[in-house]
CSV table of C-alpha atoms in Angstrom, one decimal:
chain,number,residue,atom,x,y,z
A,170,MET,CA,56.7,99.0,98.5
A,171,TYR,CA,57.0,95.3,99.1
A,172,ARG,CA,55.2,94.5,95.9
A,173,GLU,CA,57.9,96.4,93.9
A,174,ILE,CA,60.7,94.6,95.9
A,175,ALA,CA,59.0,91.2,95.2
A,176,LYS,CA,59.3,92.0,91.4
A,177,LEU,CA,63.1,92.1,91.6
A,178,ILE,CA,64.7,89.1,89.7
A,179,MET,CA,68.4,89.9,89.2
A,180,TYR,CA,68.6,92.1,92.3
A,181,GLY,CA,66.1,90.2,94.4
A,182,ASP,CA,68.5,87.9,96.2
A,183,MET,CA,69.0,89.8,99.5
A,184,GLU,CA,69.6,88.9,103.1
A,185,GLU,CA,66.8,89.3,105.6
A,186,ASP,CA,68.7,92.0,107.5
A,187,CYS,CA,69.1,94.0,104.3
A,188,LEU,CA,67.7,97.5,104.9
A,189,LEU,CA,65.6,97.4,101.7
A,190,TYR,CA,64.1,94.0,102.7
A,191,GLN,CA,63.2,95.3,106.1
A,192,PHE,CA,61.5,98.3,104.7
A,193,GLY,CA,59.5,96.0,102.5
A,194,GLU,CA,58.3,93.9,105.4
A,195,ILE,CA,57.3,97.0,107.4
A,196,PHE,CA,55.1,98.3,104.5
A,197,ARG,CA,53.6,94.8,104.1
A,198,ASP,CA,52.6,94.8,107.7
A,199,PHE,CA,51.4,98.4,107.4
A,200,GLU,CA,49.0,97.5,104.6
A,201,SER,CA,47.8,94.3,106.2
A,202,GLY,CA,47.0,96.1,109.5
A,203,THR,CA,48.5,93.3,111.6
A,204,GLU,CA,50.8,95.5,113.7
A,205,SER,CA,49.9,98.4,116.0
A,206,LYS,CA,50.9,102.0,115.0
A,207,ALA,CA,53.4,102.1,117.9
A,208,THR,CA,55.1,98.9,116.8
A,209,LEU,CA,55.3,100.0,113.2
A,210,THR,CA,56.7,103.4,114.2
A,211,ARG,CA,59.4,101.7,116.3
A,212,ARG,CA,60.3,99.5,113.4
A,213,VAL,CA,60.4,102.4,111.0
A,214,TYR,CA,62.7,104.4,113.3
A,215,THR,CA,65.0,101.4,113.7
A,216,GLN,CA,65.5,101.2,109.9
A,217,ILE,CA,65.8,105.0,109.6
A,218,LYS,CA,68.6,104.9,112.2
A,219,ARG,CA,70.3,102.2,110.1
A,220,LEU,CA,70.0,104.3,107.0
A,221,LEU,CA,71.4,107.3,108.8
A,222,THR,CA,74.3,105.2,109.9
A,223,VAL,CA,75.1,104.2,106.3
A,224,ALA,CA,74.7,107.8,105.3
A,225,THR,CA,77.2,108.9,108.0
A,226,ASP,CA,79.7,106.1,107.0
A,227,TYR,CA,79.7,107.1,103.4
A,228,GLY,CA,79.0,110.9,103.5
A,229,PHE,CA,75.6,110.8,101.8
A,230,ASP,CA,73.6,114.0,101.5
A,231,GLU,CA,70.5,115.5,100.0
A,232,ASN,CA,68.1,112.5,99.3
A,233,LEU,CA,69.3,109.6,101.5
A,234,TRP,CA,66.7,107.2,100.1
A,235,HIS,CA,67.9,107.8,96.6
A,236,ASN,CA,71.5,107.5,97.8
A,237,TYR,CA,70.8,104.2,99.4
A,238,LEU,CA,69.1,102.8,96.4
A,239,ALA,CA,72.0,103.9,94.1
A,240,TYR,CA,74.4,102.2,96.6
A,241,PHE,CA,72.3,99.1,96.6
A,242,LEU,CA,72.5,98.9,92.8
A,243,ILE,CA,76.2,99.4,92.5
A,244,THR,CA,77.1,97.0,95.2
A,245,ASN,CA,74.8,94.1,94.2
A,246,GLU,CA,76.9,91.4,92.5
A,247,ASN,CA,74.7,89.3,90.3
A,248,PRO,CA,75.0,87.6,86.9
A,249,PHE,CA,73.9,90.8,85.1
A,250,SER,CA,76.1,93.3,87.0
A,251,ILE,CA,79.2,91.0,86.8
A,252,THR,CA,78.7,90.5,83.0
A,253,CYS,CA,78.3,94.3,82.5
A,254,GLU,CA,81.5,94.8,84.4
A,255,LYS,CA,83.4,92.4,82.2
A,256,VAL,CA,82.0,93.0,78.7
A,257,GLY,CA,79.4,95.8,79.0
A,258,ALA,CA,75.7,95.8,78.5
A,259,ASN,CA,75.6,93.8,75.3
A,260,GLU,CA,72.4,92.5,73.7
A,261,GLY,CA,71.0,89.4,75.4
A,262,SER,CA,68.0,87.9,77.1
A,263,VAL,CA,69.3,88.9,80.5
A,264,ASN,CA,68.6,92.5,79.6
A,265,HIS,CA,64.9,91.8,79.7
A,266,PHE,CA,65.1,90.7,83.3
A,267,ALA,CA,67.3,93.7,84.1
A,268,LEU,CA,64.8,96.1,82.6
A,269,ASN,CA,62.1,94.5,84.7
A,270,ASP,CA,64.2,95.2,87.8
A,271,PHE,CA,65.0,98.7,86.9
A,272,GLN,CA,61.3,99.4,86.4
A,273,ALA,CA,60.7,98.2,90.0
A,274,VAL,CA,63.7,100.3,91.3
A,275,LYS,CA,62.4,103.4,89.6
A,276,ALA,CA,59.0,102.9,91.3
A,277,LEU,CA,60.9,102.6,94.6
A,278,PHE,CA,62.8,105.8,93.7
A,279,ASP,CA,59.5,107.6,93.2
A,280,TYR,CA,57.7,106.0,96.1
A,281,ASP,CA,55.2,108.3,97.9
A,282,PHE,CA,55.8,107.9,101.7
A,283,SER,CA,53.0,110.4,102.6
A,284,GLU,CA,50.4,107.6,103.3
A,285,ILE,CA,52.5,105.9,106.0
A,286,GLU,CA,53.7,109.2,107.5
A,287,ASP,CA,50.1,110.5,107.8
A,288,ALA,CA,48.9,107.3,109.3
A,289,LEU,CA,51.7,107.0,111.9
A,290,GLY,CA,52.1,110.7,112.5
A,291,ILE,CA,55.8,110.7,111.5
A,292,ASP,CA,57.9,112.8,109.1
A,293,CYS,CA,61.2,110.8,108.9
A,294,PHE,CA,60.8,109.9,105.3
A,295,THR,CA,60.3,113.5,104.3
A,296,ARG,CA,63.4,114.4,106.4
A,297,ILE,CA,65.7,111.9,104.7
A,298,SER,CA,64.5,113.0,101.3
A,299,HIS,CA,65.8,116.6,102.0
A,300,TYR,CA,68.7,115.8,104.2
A,301,GLN,CA,71.5,118.2,105.0
A,302,ALA,CA,74.6,116.4,106.4
A,303,ILE,CA,76.7,117.9,109.1
A,304,GLU,CA,79.9,119.2,107.6
A,305,LYS,CA,82.8,117.0,108.4
A,306,LYS,CA,86.3,116.1,107.4
A,307,GLU,CA,86.7,113.9,104.3
A,308,LEU,CA,88.9,111.5,106.3
A,309,MET,CA,85.8,110.5,108.4
A,310,TYR,CA,84.4,108.7,105.4
A,311,ASN,CA,85.4,107.3,102.1
A,312,LYS,CA,85.1,110.3,99.8
A,313,ASN,CA,85.7,108.2,96.7
A,314,VAL,CA,82.6,106.0,97.4
A,315,SER,CA,80.5,109.0,98.5
A,316,GLU,CA,81.1,110.9,95.3
A,317,LYS,CA,80.3,108.0,93.1
A,318,VAL,CA,77.1,107.1,94.8
A,319,ARG,CA,75.8,110.6,94.9
A,320,GLU,CA,76.7,111.2,91.3
A,321,LEU,CA,74.8,108.0,90.2
A,322,SER,CA,71.9,109.0,92.5
A,323,ARG,CA,71.6,112.4,90.7
A,324,LYS,CA,71.6,110.7,87.3
A,325,LEU,CA,68.9,108.3,88.3
A,326,GLU,CA,66.8,111.2,89.6
A,327,LYS,CA,66.8,112.6,86.1
A,328,ALA,CA,66.0,109.2,84.4
A,329,LEU,CA,62.6,109.2,82.8
A,330,ASP,CA,62.0,105.5,82.6
A,331,ALA,CA,63.5,102.0,83.2
A,332,GLN,CA,65.7,102.4,80.1
A,333,GLY,CA,67.2,105.6,81.6
A,334,PHE,CA,68.0,103.6,84.8
A,335,PHE,CA,69.4,100.8,82.7
A,336,ASP,CA,71.7,103.2,80.8
A,337,ALA,CA,72.9,105.0,83.9
A,338,VAL,CA,73.6,101.9,86.0
A,339,THR,CA,75.3,99.8,83.2
A,340,GLY,CA,77.4,102.9,82.4
A,341,PHE,CA,78.6,102.9,86.0
A,342,TYR,CA,79.4,99.2,85.8
A,343,ARG,CA,81.4,99.8,82.6
A,344,ASP,CA,83.4,102.7,84.1
A,345,TYR,CA,83.9,101.5,87.7
A,346,GLY,CA,82.7,97.9,88.0
A,347,VAL,CA,80.3,96.5,90.6
A,348,GLY,CA,80.5,95.7,94.3
A,349,MET,CA,83.2,96.6,96.7
A,350,PHE,CA,85.9,96.2,94.1
A,351,GLY,CA,84.3,98.9,92.0
A,352,LEU,CA,84.2,101.4,94.9
A,353,ASN,CA,87.4,100.8,96.9
A,354,LYS,CA,91.1,100.9,96.2
A,355,ALA,CA,92.5,98.5,98.8
A,356,PHE,CA,91.4,95.6,100.9
A,357,ARG,CA,92.5,93.2,103.6
A,358,ILE,CA,91.2,89.8,104.2
A,359,ALA,CA,89.5,88.2,107.2
A,360,GLY,CA,88.4,84.7,108.0
A,361,ASP,CA,89.5,81.5,106.2
A,362,SER,CA,88.4,79.1,103.6
A,363,ALA,CA,86.5,77.0,106.1
A,364,ALA,CA,84.5,79.9,107.6
A,365,GLY,CA,84.5,81.9,104.4
A,366,LEU,CA,87.0,84.6,103.2
A,367,GLN,CA,85.9,88.2,103.5
A,368,PHE,CA,87.4,91.2,101.7
A,369,LEU,CA,87.3,94.2,104.0
A,370,PRO,CA,87.7,97.6,102.3
A,371,ILE,CA,90.5,99.9,103.7
A,372,ASN,CA,88.6,103.2,103.8
A,373,ASN,CA,91.4,105.4,105.2
A,374,MET,CA,94.2,104.6,102.8
A,375,GLU,CA,96.8,107.4,102.6
A,376,MET,CA,96.3,109.6,99.6
A,377,VAL,CA,100.0,109.8,98.8
A,378,MET,CA,101.4,110.1,95.2
A,379,LEU,CA,104.8,109.2,93.9
A,380,SER,CA,105.6,112.8,93.5
A,381,ASP,CA,105.3,113.2,97.3
A,382,LEU,CA,108.3,110.8,97.7
A,383,VAL,CA,111.4,112.9,97.3
A,384,GLY,CA,114.3,111.3,95.4
A,385,TYR,CA,114.5,107.6,94.3
A,386,GLU,CA,113.6,108.5,90.8
A,387,ILE,CA,115.1,105.4,89.2
A,388,GLN,CA,113.3,103.2,91.7
A,389,LYS,CA,110.0,104.9,91.1
A,390,LYS,CA,110.4,104.6,87.3
A,391,LYS,CA,111.0,100.9,87.5
A,392,LEU,CA,107.9,100.5,89.6
A,393,VAL,CA,105.7,102.7,87.3
A,394,ASP,CA,106.9,101.0,84.1
A,395,ASN,CA,106.1,97.5,85.5
A,396,THR,CA,102.7,98.6,86.8
A,397,ARG,CA,101.7,100.4,83.7
A,398,ALA,CA,102.5,97.3,81.6
A,399,PHE,CA,100.3,95.3,84.1
A,400,VAL,CA,97.2,97.6,83.9
A,401,GLU,CA,97.5,97.8,80.1
A,402,GLY,CA,97.4,94.0,79.8
A,403,ARG,CA,101.0,93.5,78.8
A,404,LYS,CA,103.5,91.1,80.5
A,405,ALA,CA,104.7,92.3,83.9
A,406,ASN,CA,106.6,90.9,86.8
A,407,ASN,CA,106.1,90.4,90.5
A,408,VAL,CA,108.1,93.0,92.4
A,409,LEU,CA,110.2,93.0,95.5
A,410,LEU,CA,111.2,96.4,97.1
A,411,PHE,CA,114.0,95.8,99.5
A,412,GLY,CA,116.4,98.0,101.5
A,413,ASP,CA,116.8,100.1,104.6
A,414,SER,CA,113.8,101.0,106.7
A,415,GLY,CA,112.2,104.4,106.3
A,416,THR,CA,113.3,104.8,102.7
A,417,GLY,CA,109.8,104.8,101.1
A,418,LYS,CA,109.2,101.2,100.0
A,419,SER,CA,105.7,101.0,101.5
A,420,THR,CA,104.9,104.6,100.5
A,421,SER,CA,105.7,103.7,96.9
A,422,ILE,CA,103.3,100.8,96.9
A,423,LYS,CA,100.4,103.0,98.3
A,424,ALA,CA,101.3,105.7,95.8
A,425,ILE,CA,101.3,103.3,92.8
A,426,VAL,CA,97.7,102.1,93.7
A,427,ASN,CA,96.6,105.7,93.9
A,428,GLU,CA,98.2,106.5,90.6
A,429,PHE,CA,96.6,103.7,88.7
A,430,TYR,CA,93.3,103.3,90.5
A,431,ALA,CA,91.4,104.9,87.6
A,432,ASP,CA,92.9,102.2,85.3
A,433,GLY,CA,91.3,99.4,87.3
A,434,LEU,CA,94.2,98.7,89.7
A,435,ARG,CA,93.2,97.4,93.2
A,436,MET,CA,95.3,96.2,96.1
A,437,ILE,CA,94.8,93.3,98.6
A,438,GLU,CA,97.0,93.4,101.7
A,439,ILE,CA,97.8,90.1,103.1
A,440,TYR,CA,99.8,89.1,106.2
A,441,LYS,CA,102.3,86.3,106.7
A,442,HIS,CA,100.0,84.2,108.8
A,443,GLN,CA,97.4,84.3,106.0
A,444,PHE,CA,99.7,82.9,103.3
A,445,GLN,CA,98.0,79.5,103.4
A,446,GLU,CA,94.9,81.3,102.1
A,447,LEU,CA,96.7,82.8,99.1
A,448,SER,CA,95.3,80.3,96.6
A,449,ASN,CA,91.8,81.0,97.8
A,450,VAL,CA,92.3,84.8,97.6
A,451,ILE,CA,93.5,84.4,94.0
A,452,ALA,CA,90.6,82.2,93.1
A,453,ALA,CA,88.1,84.8,94.5
A,454,VAL,CA,89.4,87.6,92.2
A,455,LYS,CA,90.8,85.9,89.1
A,456,ASN,CA,87.7,86.4,87.0
A,457,ARG,CA,87.0,90.0,87.9
A,458,ASN,CA,87.6,92.8,85.5
A,459,TYR,CA,90.3,94.5,87.6
A,460,ARG,CA,94.1,94.2,88.1
A,461,PHE,CA,95.0,93.2,91.6
A,462,ILE,CA,98.3,93.7,93.5
A,463,ILE,CA,98.6,91.3,96.4
A,464,TYR,CA,100.7,93.4,98.8
A,465,MET,CA,102.9,92.0,101.5
A,466,ASP,CA,104.6,94.6,103.7
A,467,ASP,CA,107.8,94.0,105.6
A,468,LEU,CA,108.2,90.5,104.3
A,469,SER,CA,110.8,88.3,106.1
A,470,PHE,CA,111.0,84.8,107.6
A,471,GLU,CA,112.9,83.4,110.5
A,472,GLU,CA,114.5,79.9,110.2
A,473,PHE,CA,111.7,78.1,111.8
A,474,GLU,CA,108.9,79.7,109.7
A,475,ILE,CA,107.7,77.8,106.7
A,476,GLU,CA,105.0,80.2,105.4
A,477,TYR,CA,107.4,81.1,102.5
A,478,LYS,CA,106.6,77.7,101.0
A,479,PHE,CA,103.0,78.8,100.3
A,480,LEU,CA,104.3,82.0,98.7
A,481,LYS,CA,106.8,80.1,96.5
A,482,ALA,CA,104.1,77.8,95.2
A,483,VAL,CA,101.7,80.7,94.3
A,484,ILE,CA,104.3,82.9,92.7
A,485,GLU,CA,105.7,80.2,90.4
A,486,GLY,CA,105.9,76.5,90.7
A,487,GLY,CA,102.3,75.4,91.5
A,488,VAL,CA,100.2,73.3,89.2
A,489,GLU,CA,97.7,76.1,88.7
A,490,THR,CA,98.9,79.1,86.6
A,491,LYS,CA,98.8,82.5,88.3
A,492,PRO,CA,96.0,84.6,86.6
A,493,ASP,CA,97.1,87.4,84.3
A,494,ASN,CA,95.2,90.0,86.5
A,495,ILE,CA,97.2,89.3,89.6
A,496,LEU,CA,100.8,90.4,90.6
A,497,ILE,CA,102.5,90.2,94.0
A,498,TYR,CA,104.3,93.3,95.3
A,499,ALA,CA,106.3,92.9,98.5
A,500,THR,CA,108.6,95.1,100.7
A,501,SER,CA,111.3,93.8,102.9
A,502,ASN,CA,114.3,95.1,104.8
A,503,ARG,CA,116.1,91.9,103.9
A,504,ARG,CA,117.5,91.2,100.4
A,505,HIS,CA,116.9,87.5,100.6
A,506,LEU,CA,113.8,87.6,102.8
A,507,ILE,CA,114.8,84.5,104.8
A,508,LYS,CA,117.4,84.6,107.6
A,509,GLU,CA,120.6,82.8,106.7
A,510,THR,CA,123.3,81.4,108.9
A,511,TRP,CA,126.9,80.6,108.1
A,512,ASN,CA,126.0,76.9,108.6
A,513,ASP,CA,123.6,77.2,105.7
A,514,ARG,CA,126.6,77.9,103.4
A,515,SER,CA,128.6,74.9,104.5
A,516,ASP,CA,128.4,71.7,102.4
A,517,MET,CA,130.7,69.9,104.9
A,518,GLU,CA,127.9,69.5,107.4
A,519,GLN,CA,125.0,67.2,106.8
A,520,GLU,CA,122.0,66.6,108.9
A,521,ASN,CA,119.7,63.6,108.2
A,522,GLY,CA,121.4,63.2,104.8
A,523,LEU,CA,120.6,66.8,103.7
A,524,HIS,CA,123.3,69.2,102.5
A,525,ARG,CA,122.9,72.5,104.3
A,526,SER,CA,123.6,74.4,101.0
A,527,ASP,CA,120.5,72.7,99.6
A,528,THR,CA,118.5,74.4,102.3
A,529,MET,CA,120.1,77.7,101.5
A,530,GLN,CA,119.2,77.3,97.8
A,531,GLU,CA,115.6,76.5,98.8
A,532,LYS,CA,115.5,79.7,100.8
A,533,LEU,CA,117.1,81.9,98.1
A,534,SER,CA,114.9,80.5,95.4
A,535,LEU,CA,112.0,82.6,96.9
A,536,VAL,CA,113.5,86.0,96.0
A,537,ASN,CA,114.4,84.7,92.6
A,538,ARG,CA,110.8,84.3,91.8
A,539,PHE,CA,110.3,88.1,91.9
A,540,GLY,CA,111.0,89.2,88.4
A,541,VAL,CA,111.8,92.8,89.4
A,542,THR,CA,113.8,93.7,92.5
A,543,ILE,CA,114.2,97.3,93.4
A,544,ASN,CA,116.7,98.5,96.0
A,545,TYR,CA,115.8,101.4,98.3
A,546,SER,CA,119.0,102.2,100.0
A,547,ARG,CA,119.6,104.6,102.9
A,548,PRO,CA,120.3,108.2,101.6
A,549,SER,CA,123.7,109.8,102.0
A,550,GLN,CA,123.8,112.8,104.3
A,551,LYS,CA,123.8,115.1,101.2
A,552,GLU,CA,120.6,113.3,99.9
A,553,TYR,CA,119.1,113.5,103.4
A,554,PHE,CA,119.5,117.2,103.5
A,555,GLU,CA,118.1,117.5,100.0
A,556,ILE,CA,115.0,115.6,101.1
A,557,VAL,CA,114.6,117.8,104.2
A,558,ILE,CA,114.9,121.0,102.2
A,559,GLU,CA,112.4,119.9,99.6
A,560,LEU,CA,109.8,118.7,102.2
A,561,ALA,CA,110.3,121.9,104.2
A,562,ARG,CA,109.7,124.0,101.1
A,563,ARG,CA,106.5,122.1,100.2
A,564,ALA,CA,105.3,122.7,103.8
A,565,GLY,CA,105.9,126.4,103.5
A,566,ILE,CA,108.7,126.5,106.0
A,567,THR,CA,111.0,129.5,105.4
A,568,LEU,CA,114.1,128.7,107.3
A,569,SER,CA,117.2,129.0,105.3
A,570,ASP,CA,118.9,125.9,103.8
A,571,GLU,CA,121.8,126.2,106.3
A,572,GLU,CA,119.4,126.4,109.2
A,573,LEU,CA,117.4,123.4,108.0
A,574,LYS,CA,120.6,121.4,107.6
A,575,ALA,CA,121.8,122.2,111.1
A,576,GLU,CA,118.5,121.4,112.7
A,577,ALA,CA,118.0,118.3,110.6
A,578,ASN,CA,121.4,117.0,111.6
A,579,LYS,CA,120.6,117.4,115.3
A,580,TRP,CA,117.3,115.7,114.7
A,581,GLU,CA,118.6,112.6,113.0
A,582,LEU,CA,121.3,112.1,115.6
A,583,ALA,CA,118.6,111.8,118.2
A,584,HIS,CA,115.8,110.1,116.2
A,585,GLY,CA,117.0,107.0,114.4
A,586,GLY,CA,119.6,108.1,111.9
A,587,ILE,CA,119.4,109.2,108.3
A,588,SER,CA,116.4,108.1,106.3
A,589,GLY,CA,113.5,109.6,104.3
A,590,ARG,CA,111.2,108.8,107.2
A,591,THR,CA,113.4,110.7,109.6
A,592,ALA,CA,113.4,113.7,107.3
A,593,GLN,CA,109.5,113.6,107.1
A,594,GLN,CA,109.3,113.4,110.9
A,595,PHE,CA,111.6,116.3,111.3
A,596,VAL,CA,109.5,118.5,108.9
A,597,ASN,CA,106.4,117.4,110.8
A,598,TYR,CA,108.0,118.5,114.0
A,599,LEU,CA,108.8,121.9,112.5
A,600,GLU,CA,105.2,122.3,111.2
A,601,GLY,CA,103.7,121.4,114.5
A,602,THR,CA,105.9,123.3,117.0
A,603,TYR,CA,108.4,125.7,115.4
A,604,CYS,CA,105.9,128.0,113.9
A,605,GLU,CA,104.2,128.6,117.3
A,606,SER,CA,107.5,129.4,119.0
A,607,VAL,CA,108.5,131.9,116.3
A,608,VAL,CA,105.1,133.6,116.6
A,609,ASN,CA,105.6,133.9,120.4
A,610,ARG,CA,108.9,135.6,119.9
A,611,GLN,CA,107.8,138.0,117.2
A,612,THR,CA,105.3,140.8,117.4
A,613,ASP,CA,104.6,140.4,113.7
A,614,GLY,CA,102.7,137.3,112.8
A,615,GLN,CA,104.3,137.3,109.4
A,616,ALA,CA,107.4,135.8,111.1
A,617,CYS,CA,105.6,132.4,111.2
A,618,LEU,CA,107.4,129.7,109.2
A,619,HIS,CA,104.2,128.9,107.2
A,620,ARG,CA,103.4,131.0,104.2
């Protein structure tokens, strides 16, 4: 095995703690006879446990060794894979080196583990080659990643030679890209420029769609039109969604990413204290073949906070032009993002020679740098009832409209007032508790509110 791993050129740059590297070292020591059987067995079991952990995290099944190798190929960012992501597998000298690597990976795919199993008296490699995963909820792992890896694994199993591997893997790069950006929809960042920025995938992102948000049709259309232009490579604007809390601003952003994920849209969530890293985040993704929304939730600044200056420079005004594959989408409960005082509006007062209205203009200039602003206002009581009724019907609740209105009115009076969020919480309450109480009062189970 280690001989095949040593042949890797484009895919050979791996860390020592990489699972594939560790397996190679085990088989090297096995062939040289420098380690006892007990030590080799322990080392094998340690790496098998790591493989099982990866399989559990990503919902792998059937042949875990093949799944892992497929995962290794589609997450390995190197000059060949990055080029394939951008322009496809065109003719070039690099293809010669890639075919060499795929020949080695095919040998790893077809590797015969019987020799080491017989020598050590183990059967773990046979077990992971015919693995049956415990049935579990999709929310426990990233289903999107799992399906893609297993699909590629099955294609590679059918490939007859290195060219078959080449075609399958480069086809994947063309369709989905390479690395974590090819597999995941959304990310948050950790670390800093000094220690090194990390993009951490958000695996449990809510699978909400715009149709799940009742009402706000004009607002949703504006957001869709701008985002569609963006993913199609046309001119588009940064977007600010502002308005009352609980009206669906954050839900709309999540939904738009789900709607356009297949078109290459990705989201990077960034927090206010990380704004000084915005330029570094943009630099890290500007040359990738994806469209990125940098998402800022609940954006607002107090008088003493200066982080908005970093944001102003990045949006428009810095020396470096913002790349065409990046937009900023933000939500806020404040129209102007930055807290104002009446003193800000008075030119009569001066402090250290600075007119206070100049300070106000500096603050207001931030919101003006969002080309599209969309207002999500609190619904009227009539609209609130319409939202409740629609959500209740989708949930299969069979209370009459009048009963729903009466109960929804009581609920909002005690739970934060009228909003879309309040409506959803009320329907959640009905789903979770009201059905049971009805069943307990009726002898016929058909009286349950659920269909």
